[in-house]
Structures are given as structure tokens and as C-alpha cells.
mmCIF file of C-alpha atoms in Angstrom:
data_model
loop_
_atom_site.group_PDB
_atom_site.id
_atom_site.type_symbol
_atom_site.label_atom_id
_atom_site.label_comp_id
_atom_site.label_asym_id
_atom_site.label_seq_id
_atom_site.Cartn_x
_atom_site.Cartn_y
_atom_site.Cartn_z
ATOM 1 C CA ASN A 1 16.289 28.534 10.883
ATOM 2 C CA ALA A 2 19.194 29.424 8.049
ATOM 3 C CA GLY A 3 17.862 26.682 5.294
ATOM 4 C CA VAL A 4 20.586 26.189 2.771
ATOM 5 C CA THR A 5 23.939 28.002 3.266
ATOM 6 C CA GLN A 6 26.623 28.362 1.061
ATOM 7 C CA THR A 7 30.279 29.662 1.141
ATOM 8 C CA PRO A 8 31.755 31.803 -0.369
ATOM 9 C CA LYS A 9 29.923 34.153 -1.748
ATOM 10 C CA PHE A 10 32.367 35.080 -3.928
ATOM 11 C CA GLN A 11 35.468 33.659 -5.599
ATOM 12 C CA VAL A 12 37.745 34.648 -7.754
ATOM 13 C CA LEU A 13 40.464 31.926 -9.262
ATOM 14 C CA LYS A 14 43.345 31.531 -11.468
ATOM 15 C CA THR A 15 43.439 29.039 -14.393
ATOM 16 C CA GLY A 16 44.646 25.544 -12.504
ATOM 17 C CA GLN A 17 43.776 26.796 -9.249
ATOM 18 C CA SER A 18 41.384 24.282 -7.216
ATOM 19 C CA MET A 19 38.894 25.124 -4.654
ATOM 20 C CA THR A 20 36.007 23.511 -2.486
ATOM 21 C CA LEU A 21 32.094 25.266 -2.323
ATOM 22 C CA GLN A 22 30.544 24.176 1.059
ATOM 23 C CA CYS A 23 27.085 23.748 0.866
ATOM 24 C CA ALA A 24 25.325 23.016 4.111
ATOM 25 C CA GLN A 25 21.377 22.559 5.132
ATOM 26 C CA ASP A 26 19.597 22.734 8.341
ATOM 27 C CA MET A 27 16.173 20.912 7.037
ATOM 28 C CA ASN A 28 17.155 17.421 7.884
ATOM 29 C CA HIS A 29 17.276 16.850 3.760
ATOM 30 C CA ASN A 30 18.364 13.948 2.425
ATOM 31 C CA SER A 31 18.748 14.540 -1.014
ATOM 32 C CA MET A 32 21.251 17.563 -1.625
ATOM 33 C CA TYR A 33 22.521 18.913 -5.264
ATOM 34 C CA TRP A 34 25.021 21.024 -7.041
ATOM 35 C CA TYR A 35 23.620 23.115 -9.956
ATOM 36 C CA ARG A 36 25.458 25.872 -11.985
ATOM 37 C CA GLN A 37 24.183 28.696 -13.715
ATOM 38 C CA ASP A 38 25.742 30.483 -16.812
ATOM 39 C CA PRO A 39 24.428 33.603 -18.502
ATOM 40 C CA GLY A 40 21.335 33.236 -20.664
ATOM 41 C CA MET A 41 21.130 29.916 -19.706
ATOM 42 C CA GLY A 42 18.709 27.763 -17.082
ATOM 43 C CA LEU A 43 20.500 25.807 -14.271
ATOM 44 C CA ARG A 44 22.104 22.680 -15.253
ATOM 45 C CA LEU A 45 22.642 19.404 -12.773
ATOM 46 C CA ILE A 46 26.434 18.858 -11.898
ATOM 47 C CA TYR A 47 25.828 16.177 -9.009
ATOM 48 C CA TYR A 48 24.031 15.436 -6.666
ATOM 49 C CA SER A 49 23.270 12.971 -3.531
ATOM 50 C CA ALA A 50 20.175 11.179 -2.851
ATOM 51 C CA SER A 51 20.929 10.090 0.665
ATOM 52 C CA GLU A 52 24.461 10.370 3.106
ATOM 53 C CA GLY A 53 27.056 8.146 1.159
ATOM 54 C CA THR A 54 25.876 8.239 -2.546
ATOM 55 C CA THR A 55 26.404 10.523 -5.466
ATOM 56 C CA ASP A 56 26.022 10.392 -8.751
ATOM 57 C CA LYS A 57 26.614 12.368 -12.033
ATOM 58 C CA GLY A 58 24.307 15.073 -13.552
ATOM 59 C CA GLU A 59 24.122 16.590 -16.489
ATOM 60 C CA VAL A 60 27.649 18.272 -17.020
ATOM 61 C CA PRO A 61 29.892 16.774 -14.248
ATOM 62 C CA ASN A 62 33.022 17.277 -15.992
ATOM 63 C CA GLY A 63 36.024 18.906 -13.994
ATOM 64 C CA TYR A 64 33.906 18.518 -10.827
ATOM 65 C CA ASN A 65 34.081 16.150 -7.853
ATOM 66 C CA VAL A 66 31.936 16.247 -4.865
ATOM 67 C CA SER A 67 31.721 14.770 -1.183
ATOM 68 C CA ARG A 68 28.666 14.032 0.685
ATOM 69 C CA LEU A 69 30.284 14.841 4.075
ATOM 70 C CA ASN A 70 27.507 13.634 6.170
ATOM 71 C CA LYS A 71 23.668 14.364 6.290
ATOM 72 C CA ARG A 72 23.809 18.379 6.298
ATOM 73 C CA GLU A 73 27.199 18.889 3.946
ATOM 74 C CA PHE A 74 27.497 18.447 0.595
ATOM 75 C CA SER A 75 30.957 20.172 -1.179
ATOM 76 C CA LEU A 76 31.813 20.768 -4.581
ATOM 77 C CA ARG A 77 35.393 20.413 -5.440
ATOM 78 C CA LEU A 78 37.156 22.020 -9.050
ATOM 79 C CA GLU A 79 40.619 20.778 -9.009
ATOM 80 C CA SER A 80 42.192 22.742 -11.975
ATOM 81 C CA ALA A 81 40.052 25.556 -12.410
ATOM 82 C CA ALA A 82 39.455 26.759 -15.815
ATOM 83 C CA PRO A 83 37.885 29.679 -17.210
ATOM 84 C CA SER A 84 34.960 27.490 -18.389
ATOM 85 C CA GLN A 85 33.674 26.736 -15.243
ATOM 86 C CA THR A 86 33.242 30.758 -14.385
ATOM 87 C CA SER A 87 29.698 30.708 -13.299
ATOM 88 C CA VAL A 88 27.086 31.062 -10.617
ATOM 89 C CA TYR A 89 26.943 27.886 -8.029
ATOM 90 C CA PHE A 90 24.077 27.011 -6.320
ATOM 91 C CA CYS A 91 23.007 24.059 -4.052
ATOM 92 C CA ALA A 92 20.061 22.461 -3.324
ATOM 93 C CA SER A 93 18.037 20.218 -1.012
ATOM 94 C CA SER A 94 15.262 18.086 -0.712
ATOM 95 C CA ARG A 95 13.668 16.335 2.155
ATOM 96 C CA PRO A 96 14.010 12.485 2.786
ATOM 97 C CA ARG A 97 13.640 10.677 -0.616
ATOM 98 C CA THR A 98 11.372 7.619 -0.818
ATOM 99 C CA ILE A 99 9.521 6.967 -4.357
ATOM 100 C CA GLU A 100 6.239 7.379 -2.828
ATOM 101 C CA ILE A 101 7.326 11.090 -1.842
ATOM 102 C CA PHE A 102 9.657 12.176 -4.245
ATOM 103 C CA TYR A 103 7.709 13.863 -6.705
ATOM 104 C CA ASN A 104 6.174 15.549 -3.703
ATOM 105 C CA SER A 105 9.117 17.350 -2.692
ATOM 106 C CA PRO A 106 10.351 20.948 -3.781
ATOM 107 C CA LEU A 107 13.673 21.289 -3.715
ATOM 108 C CA HIS A 108 15.162 24.481 -1.953
ATOM 109 C CA PHE A 109 17.996 26.867 -2.993
ATOM 110 C CA GLY A 110 20.687 28.611 -1.729
ATOM 111 C CA ASN A 111 21.866 32.021 -2.678
ATOM 112 C CA GLY A 112 24.781 30.709 -4.786
ATOM 113 C CA THR A 113 28.582 31.156 -5.199
ATOM 114 C CA ARG A 114 29.786 33.469 -8.012
ATOM 115 C CA LEU A 115 33.348 32.044 -8.923
ATOM 116 C CA THR A 116 34.709 33.921 -11.525
ATOM 117 C CA VAL A 117 38.379 31.816 -13.147
ATOM 118 C CA THR A 118 40.738 34.215 -15.241
ATOM 119 C CA ASP B 1 11.135 14.379 -18.526
ATOM 120 C CA ALA B 2 8.030 16.464 -20.464
ATOM 121 C CA LYS B 3 9.321 19.398 -21.886
ATOM 122 C CA THR B 4 7.716 23.031 -21.004
ATOM 123 C CA THR B 5 6.487 26.070 -22.872
ATOM 124 C CA GLN B 6 6.547 29.207 -21.668
ATOM 125 C CA PRO B 7 6.661 32.743 -23.069
ATOM 126 C CA PRO B 8 10.162 34.369 -22.934
ATOM 127 C CA SER B 9 8.506 37.701 -21.082
ATOM 128 C CA MET B 10 4.943 39.105 -20.106
ATOM 129 C CA ASP B 11 3.858 42.412 -18.431
ATOM 130 C CA CYS B 12 1.810 43.257 -15.611
ATOM 131 C CA ALA B 13 0.877 46.316 -14.029
ATOM 132 C CA GLU B 14 1.201 46.567 -9.907
ATOM 133 C CA GLY B 15 -1.295 45.308 -7.947
ATOM 134 C CA ARG B 16 -2.989 43.424 -10.921
ATOM 135 C CA ALA B 17 -2.962 39.604 -11.193
ATOM 136 C CA ALA B 18 -0.345 38.127 -12.974
ATOM 137 C CA ASN B 19 -0.827 34.965 -15.297
ATOM 138 C CA LEU B 20 1.928 33.306 -16.116
ATOM 139 C CA PRO B 21 0.922 30.326 -18.524
ATOM 140 C CA CYS B 22 3.006 27.010 -18.896
ATOM 141 C CA ASN B 23 2.078 24.339 -21.942
ATOM 142 C CA HIS B 24 3.201 20.736 -20.851
ATOM 143 C CA SER B 25 1.750 18.759 -23.352
ATOM 144 C CA THR B 26 3.209 15.676 -23.038
ATOM 145 C CA ILE B 27 3.122 15.574 -19.325
ATOM 146 C CA SER B 28 2.706 11.867 -18.016
ATOM 147 C CA GLY B 29 -0.147 11.003 -15.118
ATOM 148 C CA ASN B 30 2.743 10.684 -12.458
ATOM 149 C CA GLU B 31 4.567 14.060 -12.942
ATOM 150 C CA TYR B 32 4.126 16.884 -10.912
ATOM 151 C CA VAL B 33 4.207 20.626 -12.352
ATOM 152 C CA TYR B 34 6.368 23.034 -9.946
ATOM 153 C CA TRP B 35 7.174 26.594 -10.010
ATOM 154 C CA TYR B 36 9.939 28.502 -9.063
ATOM 155 C CA ARG B 37 10.956 32.152 -9.341
ATOM 156 C CA GLN B 38 14.624 33.714 -9.607
ATOM 157 C CA ILE B 39 14.840 37.214 -8.538
ATOM 158 C CA HIS B 40 17.863 38.356 -10.018
ATOM 159 C CA SER B 41 21.137 37.459 -8.400
ATOM 160 C CA GLN B 42 19.099 35.176 -6.093
ATOM 161 C CA GLY B 43 18.983 31.124 -5.925
ATOM 162 C CA PRO B 44 15.660 29.772 -7.267
ATOM 163 C CA GLN B 45 12.541 29.812 -4.922
ATOM 164 C CA TYR B 46 10.369 27.431 -4.597
ATOM 165 C CA ILE B 47 6.419 28.917 -5.300
ATOM 166 C CA ILE B 48 4.304 25.993 -5.626
ATOM 167 C CA HIS B 49 3.614 22.578 -7.189
ATOM 168 C CA GLY B 50 0.903 20.156 -8.299
ATOM 169 C CA LEU B 51 -0.202 16.816 -9.775
ATOM 170 C CA LYS B 52 -3.985 17.231 -11.100
ATOM 171 C CA ASN B 53 -5.816 19.397 -8.414
ATOM 172 C CA ASN B 54 -5.437 23.356 -7.994
ATOM 173 C CA GLU B 55 -3.418 24.347 -5.347
ATOM 174 C CA THR B 56 -3.171 27.892 -3.504
ATOM 175 C CA ASN B 57 -0.545 29.012 -0.504
ATOM 176 C CA GLU B 58 0.641 32.216 0.716
ATOM 177 C CA MET B 59 2.102 33.079 -2.500
ATOM 178 C CA ALA B 60 0.277 31.939 -5.547
ATOM 179 C CA SER B 61 -2.454 30.203 -6.951
ATOM 180 C CA LEU B 62 -1.596 27.111 -9.478
ATOM 181 C CA ILE B 63 -4.561 26.131 -12.108
ATOM 182 C CA ILE B 64 -4.248 22.721 -13.710
ATOM 183 C CA THR B 65 -6.272 21.800 -16.701
ATOM 184 C CA GLU B 66 -8.700 19.092 -16.722
ATOM 185 C CA ASP B 67 -6.417 17.207 -19.432
ATOM 186 C CA ARG B 68 -3.186 18.669 -17.261
ATOM 187 C CA LYS B 69 -1.524 19.466 -20.486
ATOM 188 C CA SER B 70 -1.449 23.242 -19.153
ATOM 189 C CA SER B 71 -1.482 25.143 -15.806
ATOM 190 C CA THR B 72 -1.345 28.615 -14.819
ATOM 191 C CA LEU B 73 0.846 30.382 -12.246
ATOM 192 C CA ILE B 74 -1.515 32.990 -10.487
ATOM 193 C CA LEU B 75 -0.052 35.988 -8.104
ATOM 194 C CA PRO B 76 -3.016 37.832 -7.244
ATOM 195 C CA HIS B 77 -1.581 41.207 -6.494
ATOM 196 C CA ALA B 78 1.459 42.124 -7.886
ATOM 197 C CA THR B 79 3.751 43.984 -6.675
ATOM 198 C CA LEU B 80 7.357 45.639 -7.997
ATOM 199 C CA ARG B 81 9.158 42.246 -5.734
ATOM 200 C CA ASP B 82 7.502 39.747 -8.117
ATOM 201 C CA THR B 83 10.010 41.134 -10.514
ATOM 202 C CA ALA B 84 11.721 38.108 -11.643
ATOM 203 C CA VAL B 85 12.145 34.754 -14.078
ATOM 204 C CA TYR B 86 9.503 32.347 -13.086
ATOM 205 C CA TYR B 87 10.357 28.773 -14.259
ATOM 206 C CA CYS B 88 7.408 26.070 -14.718
ATOM 207 C CA ILE B 89 8.789 22.639 -14.644
ATOM 208 C CA VAL B 90 7.628 19.329 -15.138
ATOM 209 C CA ARG B 91 9.065 16.668 -12.432
ATOM 210 C CA ALA B 92 9.983 12.934 -13.183
ATOM 211 C CA TYR B 93 11.810 10.614 -11.780
ATOM 212 C CA SER B 94 14.161 9.184 -14.311
ATOM 213 C CA GLY B 95 15.226 5.503 -11.761
ATOM 214 C CA GLY B 96 18.816 5.540 -12.693
ATOM 215 C CA GLY B 97 19.637 8.740 -14.214
ATOM 216 C CA ALA B 98 19.523 12.129 -13.280
ATOM 217 C CA ASP B 99 18.057 13.542 -10.368
ATOM 218 C CA GLY B 100 16.440 16.737 -9.473
ATOM 219 C CA LEU B 101 14.653 19.765 -11.291
ATOM 220 C CA THR B 102 14.832 20.355 -15.128
ATOM 221 C CA PHE B 103 14.811 24.088 -15.774
ATOM 222 C CA GLY B 104 14.358 25.536 -19.073
ATOM 223 C CA LYS B 105 14.963 29.575 -20.243
ATOM 224 C CA GLY B 106 11.451 30.721 -18.283
ATOM 225 C CA THR B 107 9.277 33.677 -18.528
ATOM 226 C CA HIS B 108 10.747 37.049 -17.173
ATOM 227 C CA LEU B 109 7.649 38.405 -15.831
ATOM 228 C CA ILE B 110 8.143 42.668 -14.759
ATOM 229 C CA ILE B 111 5.647 44.779 -12.794
ATOM 230 C CA GLN B 112 5.494 47.845 -13.935
ATOM 231 C CA PRO B 113 4.570 50.459 -11.600
#
């Protein structure tokens, strides 16, 4: 049982290049999330997907797009990378969401993608 | 979301119990307290969560005060591998707004040999 798998683990881009960060979970979770973490700061939510076919902006969505490809996969795309997007990106998922169990559903995180934009 | 306050850092001797405090005095009745930890270079790891009763699992115990304004995470026999940043999070549902967990700066727990 792999949990949440992120690819690639490391990536270096030049300013203006594009790339897609991949995330897949095998826990049959409905909700998925993308966070970024910068040195000395906590994790900040970029986008989330409450269920297949829906996506919503989080705290810092500018410069990013997401696709919920199916129930298992949630990708994050940088169309034109900037040095300010140098960060560690974490994907997470949580189990099927209804209001009654929302609060009672931990998020499970992958081990991150370390992105450097030069 | 209710705000949490944690000490920035703590030390604990290996083999002893590590008690990590968290203040969440503005917590509301339907908000859970979650604890995560992050070991250097890894993703956050879920530890435990609770509403108002004390909780225990294979990793830790969570003690929530009766008024729910504070909680303590207890690692009963700390090992060097428990050195990490520990996050106390109060989880709220915002209706139409951003979902997920809001992470603060946490407590850097250092286990001393």
C-alpha cells in the first residue's frame, strides 16, 4: 500500500519553462490537495479537489493550474515557472467527504517534490 | 479557523515522555484538534486527532482539557527518530472557502541522547 505518491522527487527548471507535478493515491480517497512549503514557513494550500471533477483555489493559487484526472490522480501545473515558485510541493488526500465525517478525516501526505526555478 | 499557539522549540531526553503543549483558546464546539509532525525533508505525518475526549493510538496520546482551550500531545517513550517539527492544528469547515488544514510554525522537538 503506497499511500500518496508524488513524481518527480526533484526538478530544476529555468524561468519560463512549464511542468506538471503528478500525484496519485491508492486509498480510495475523494479529496486531494496541493500544498507548498517555503523555508521558515508553514505549509500553504494552493488548490484542492473535494471530489472527482471539482477543484477549488486555496490560499496561494496564482501561477498554478490543477487537474483532477480521475479519483486517484491530481496534478499541479506550472505554465511559466518563476523563481518565486521555488519550493517543496506536497500532495495530500483524505477519505470520502461528507459534512458529518469531514472533521474526522485526516489528510495523508506524500513525500514531496523539490522544485528549483533558476 | 481557531488559532493555535505552540512553543517554538523543546528538548526531551531519549526514553522520557515528551509532552508538547498547544493553546487553542478560541476553538469552537465542532472543531477537531489534529497533530502532525514533519521529519526533515519528509511530508507531514499524521499522528492523532480528537474532539473532546482523550485519545490514544500506537504513536501517541492526546489530552484535551475539559474546556477544550488547550491540549497536550504525549509521546510516551521518545526516541531520536521523534526529533521533528510538531504541528497542532484546529480543523474547521469553512463552507464555501478553502478546505484542508492550516499549518502554523509548530514546535521543533529535539530528542537528546
